[in-house]
Short mmCIF file of C-alpha atoms in Angstrom, two decimals:
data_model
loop_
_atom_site.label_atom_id
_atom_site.label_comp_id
_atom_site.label_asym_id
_atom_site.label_seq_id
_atom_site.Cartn_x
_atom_site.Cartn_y
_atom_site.Cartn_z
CA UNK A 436 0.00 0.00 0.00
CA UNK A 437 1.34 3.61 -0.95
CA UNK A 438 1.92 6.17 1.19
CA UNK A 439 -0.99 8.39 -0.84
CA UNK A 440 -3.35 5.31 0.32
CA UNK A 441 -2.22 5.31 3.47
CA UNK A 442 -3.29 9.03 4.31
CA UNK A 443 -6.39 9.25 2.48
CA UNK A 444 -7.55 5.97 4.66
CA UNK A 445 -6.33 7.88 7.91
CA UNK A 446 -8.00 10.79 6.44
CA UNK A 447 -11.50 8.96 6.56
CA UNK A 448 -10.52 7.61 9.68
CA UNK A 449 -10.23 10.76 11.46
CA UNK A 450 -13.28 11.98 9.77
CA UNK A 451 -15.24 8.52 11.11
CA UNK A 452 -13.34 9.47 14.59
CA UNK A 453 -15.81 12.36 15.11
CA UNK A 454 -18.91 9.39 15.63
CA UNK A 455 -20.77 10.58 18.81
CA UNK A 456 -21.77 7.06 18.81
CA UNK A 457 -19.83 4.50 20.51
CA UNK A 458 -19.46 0.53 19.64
CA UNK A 459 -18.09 -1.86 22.66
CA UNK A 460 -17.87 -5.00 20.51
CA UNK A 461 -16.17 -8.44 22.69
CA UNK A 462 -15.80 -8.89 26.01
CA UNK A 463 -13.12 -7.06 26.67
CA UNK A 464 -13.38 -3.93 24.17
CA UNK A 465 -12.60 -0.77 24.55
CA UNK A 466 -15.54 1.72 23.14
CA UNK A 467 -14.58 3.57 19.91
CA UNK A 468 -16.30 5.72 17.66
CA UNK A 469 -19.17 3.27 15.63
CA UNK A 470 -17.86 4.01 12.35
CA UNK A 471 -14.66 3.41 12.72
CA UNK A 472 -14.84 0.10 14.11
CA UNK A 473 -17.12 -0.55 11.18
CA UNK A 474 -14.73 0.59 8.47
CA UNK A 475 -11.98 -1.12 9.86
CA UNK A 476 -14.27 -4.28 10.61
CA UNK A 477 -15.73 -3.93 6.92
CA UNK A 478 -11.90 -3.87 5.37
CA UNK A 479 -10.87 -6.48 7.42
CA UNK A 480 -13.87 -8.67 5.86
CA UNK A 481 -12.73 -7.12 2.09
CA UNK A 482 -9.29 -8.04 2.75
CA UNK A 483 -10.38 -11.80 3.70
CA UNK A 484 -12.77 -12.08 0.76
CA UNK A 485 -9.80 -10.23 -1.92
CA UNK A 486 -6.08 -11.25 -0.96
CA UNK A 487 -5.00 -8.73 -3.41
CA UNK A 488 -7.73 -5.77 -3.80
CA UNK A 489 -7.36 -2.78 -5.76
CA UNK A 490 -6.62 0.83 -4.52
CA UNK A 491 -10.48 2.16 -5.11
CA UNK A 492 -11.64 -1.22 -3.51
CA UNK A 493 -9.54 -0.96 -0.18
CA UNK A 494 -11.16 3.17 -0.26
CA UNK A 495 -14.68 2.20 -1.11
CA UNK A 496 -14.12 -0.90 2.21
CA UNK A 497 -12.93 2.15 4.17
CA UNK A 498 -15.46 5.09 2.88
CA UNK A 499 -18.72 2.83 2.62
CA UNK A 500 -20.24 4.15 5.78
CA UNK A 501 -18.28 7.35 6.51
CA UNK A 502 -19.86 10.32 8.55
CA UNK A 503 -22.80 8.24 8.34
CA UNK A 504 -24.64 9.76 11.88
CA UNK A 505 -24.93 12.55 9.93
CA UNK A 506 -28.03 11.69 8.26
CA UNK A 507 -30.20 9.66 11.09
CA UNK A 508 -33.12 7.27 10.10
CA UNK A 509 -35.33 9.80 12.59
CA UNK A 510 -34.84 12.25 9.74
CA UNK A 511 -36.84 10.30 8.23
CA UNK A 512 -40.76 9.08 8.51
CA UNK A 513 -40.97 5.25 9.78
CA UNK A 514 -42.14 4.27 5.84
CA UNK A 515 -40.79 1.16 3.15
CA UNK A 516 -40.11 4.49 0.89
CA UNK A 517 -38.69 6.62 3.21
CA UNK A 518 -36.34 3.80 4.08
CA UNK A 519 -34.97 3.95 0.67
CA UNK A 520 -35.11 7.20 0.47
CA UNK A 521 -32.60 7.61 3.95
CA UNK A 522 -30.09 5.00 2.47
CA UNK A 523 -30.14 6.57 -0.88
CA UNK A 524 -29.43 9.75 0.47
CA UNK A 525 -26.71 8.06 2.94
CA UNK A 526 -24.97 6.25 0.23
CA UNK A 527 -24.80 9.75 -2.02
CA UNK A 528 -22.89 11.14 1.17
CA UNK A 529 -20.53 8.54 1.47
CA UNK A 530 -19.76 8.60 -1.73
CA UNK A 531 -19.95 12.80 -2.09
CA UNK A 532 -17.37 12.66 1.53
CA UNK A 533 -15.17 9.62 0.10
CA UNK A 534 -14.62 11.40 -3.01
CA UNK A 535 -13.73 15.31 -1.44
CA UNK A 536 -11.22 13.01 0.68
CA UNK A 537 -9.40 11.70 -2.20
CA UNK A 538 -9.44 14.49 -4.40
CA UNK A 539 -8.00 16.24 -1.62
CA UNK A 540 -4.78 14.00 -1.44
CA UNK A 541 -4.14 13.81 -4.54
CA UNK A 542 -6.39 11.12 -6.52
CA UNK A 543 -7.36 11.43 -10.09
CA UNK A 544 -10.89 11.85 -11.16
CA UNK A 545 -10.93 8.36 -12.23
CA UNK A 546 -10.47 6.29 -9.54
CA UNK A 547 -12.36 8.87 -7.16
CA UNK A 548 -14.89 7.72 -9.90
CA UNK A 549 -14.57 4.47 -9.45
CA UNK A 550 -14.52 4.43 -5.69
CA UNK A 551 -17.47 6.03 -5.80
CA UNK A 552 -18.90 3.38 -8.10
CA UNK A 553 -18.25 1.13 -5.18
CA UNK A 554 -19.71 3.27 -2.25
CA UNK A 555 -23.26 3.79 -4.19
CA UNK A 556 -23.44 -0.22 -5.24
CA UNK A 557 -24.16 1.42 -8.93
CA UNK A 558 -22.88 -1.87 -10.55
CA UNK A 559 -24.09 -4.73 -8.44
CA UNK A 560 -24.55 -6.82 -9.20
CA UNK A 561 -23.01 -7.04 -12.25
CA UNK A 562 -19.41 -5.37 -10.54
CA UNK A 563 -17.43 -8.25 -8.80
CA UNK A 564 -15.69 -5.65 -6.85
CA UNK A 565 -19.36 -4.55 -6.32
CA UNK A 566 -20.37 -8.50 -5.06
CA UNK A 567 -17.22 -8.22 -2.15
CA UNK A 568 -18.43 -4.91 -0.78
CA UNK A 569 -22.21 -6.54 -0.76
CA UNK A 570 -20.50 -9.55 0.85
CA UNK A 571 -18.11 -8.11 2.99
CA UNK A 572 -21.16 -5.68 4.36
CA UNK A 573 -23.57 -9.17 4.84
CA UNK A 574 -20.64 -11.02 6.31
CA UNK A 575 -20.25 -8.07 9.16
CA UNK A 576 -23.92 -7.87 9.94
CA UNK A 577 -24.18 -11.35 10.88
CA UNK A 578 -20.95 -11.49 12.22
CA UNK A 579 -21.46 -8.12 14.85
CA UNK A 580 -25.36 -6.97 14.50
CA UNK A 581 -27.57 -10.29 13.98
CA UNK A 582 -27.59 -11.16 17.58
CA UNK A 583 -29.07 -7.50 19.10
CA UNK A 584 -31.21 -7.58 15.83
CA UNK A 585 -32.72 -11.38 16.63
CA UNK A 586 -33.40 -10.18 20.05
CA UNK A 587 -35.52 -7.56 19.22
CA UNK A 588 -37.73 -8.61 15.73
CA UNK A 589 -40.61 -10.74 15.77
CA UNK A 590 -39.29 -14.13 14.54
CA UNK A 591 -40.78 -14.43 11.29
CA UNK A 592 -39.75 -11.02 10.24
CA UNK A 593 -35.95 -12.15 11.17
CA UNK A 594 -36.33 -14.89 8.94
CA UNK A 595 -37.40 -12.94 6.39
CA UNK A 596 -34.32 -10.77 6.83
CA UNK A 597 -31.91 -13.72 6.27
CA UNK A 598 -33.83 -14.95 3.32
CA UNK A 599 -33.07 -11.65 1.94
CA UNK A 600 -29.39 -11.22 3.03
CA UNK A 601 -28.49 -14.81 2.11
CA UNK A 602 -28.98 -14.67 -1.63
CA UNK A 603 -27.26 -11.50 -1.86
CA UNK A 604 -24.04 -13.22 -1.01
CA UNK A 605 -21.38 -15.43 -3.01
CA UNK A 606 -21.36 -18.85 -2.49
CA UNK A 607 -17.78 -17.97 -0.89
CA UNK A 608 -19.00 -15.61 1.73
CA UNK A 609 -21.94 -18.01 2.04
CA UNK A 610 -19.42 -20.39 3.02
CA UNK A 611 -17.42 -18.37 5.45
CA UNK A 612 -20.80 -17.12 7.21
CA UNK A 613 -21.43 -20.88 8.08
CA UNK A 614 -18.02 -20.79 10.31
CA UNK A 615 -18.91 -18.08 12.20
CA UNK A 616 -20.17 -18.66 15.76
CA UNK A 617 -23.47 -18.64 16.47
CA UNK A 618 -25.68 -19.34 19.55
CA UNK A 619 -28.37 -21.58 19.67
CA UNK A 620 -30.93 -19.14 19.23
CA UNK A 621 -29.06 -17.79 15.74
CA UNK A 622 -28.55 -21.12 14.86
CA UNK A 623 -32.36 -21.94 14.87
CA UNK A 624 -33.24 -19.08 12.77
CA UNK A 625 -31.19 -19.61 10.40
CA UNK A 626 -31.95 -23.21 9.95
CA UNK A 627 -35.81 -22.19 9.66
CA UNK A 628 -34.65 -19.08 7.49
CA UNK A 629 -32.49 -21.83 5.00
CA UNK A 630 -33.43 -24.93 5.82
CA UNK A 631 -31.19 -27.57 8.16
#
């Protein structure tokens, strides 16, 4: 990794460092800003998925959810449309943030393009840069968020959710997602969401 790719990723990290929320994740963590545990959490998946990825698809990893308290879903009325409408508008700040980054440290308008390609999901799923950031995002919800999530929806409506996220992913992240640890309780959902 370059030095130019090095500060434009510290660059978003300082910008995700300014998260008034706080994630605790393990036993033993320390709290740190949400988003940047995500991003790193995200890139770590990205990494895992892509031995070797390219420059805009490490950036899009790290710039997928930057500054994204910014926009709240409260903004927002408690609607299927407005839903869309919230991570519409989300995604176009990622990507609108992401880019001023790079351009700032020197990127050319091409692969801030691209990048931005990535943040917005424009090609999926066509993209197979596209399919790892859609994997790598799936892979880190079920990994860090599917627990608190099963705990508080209705259990049909959580089944519904993993019939949704499953097909969205590779059969390779489909495979790693099986050796991730589960309790019971996640275990039986997703048995009834895919069958045993």
């Amino acid at each position: 990794m370059d030095s130019k790719t090095r500060h434009t990723l510290n660059a978003i990290d300082d910008a995700n460092r300014n998260d008034p929320r706080v994630w605790t994740y393990g036993a033993e963590g320390e709290p740190e800003p949400y988003e940047l545990v995500y991003s790193k959490k995200l890139y770590a998946w990205v990494e895992a998925l892509c031995p070797d990825p390219s420059e805009e698809l490490i950036l899009a990893a790290r710039g997928l959810h930057i500054e994204r308290w910014k926009i709240p879903r409260s903004d927002y009325p408690m609607t299927r449309k407005s839903y869309h409408d919230w991570r519409d508008a989300l995604r176009k700040l990622h990507a609108d943030r992401a880019g001023e980054i790079m351009r700032e440290t020197g990127y050319e308008a091409g692969t801030v393009h691209r990048t931005q390609e990535l943040i917005l999901r424009s090609t999926y799923p066509d993209d197979p840069e596209s399919r790892i950031i859609e994997d790598a995002v799936s892979l880190l919800f079920l990994e860090t968020q599917f627990t608190e999530l099963a705990e508080k929806t209705e259990r049909k409506k959580m089944t519904r959710i993993l019939r949704r996220v499953w097909p969205k992913m590779t059969v390779k992240a489909q495979e790693a997602a099986l050796q991730l640890n589960y309790t019971d309780f996640e275990k039986s959902l997703l048995e009834e969401a895919l069958g045993s």
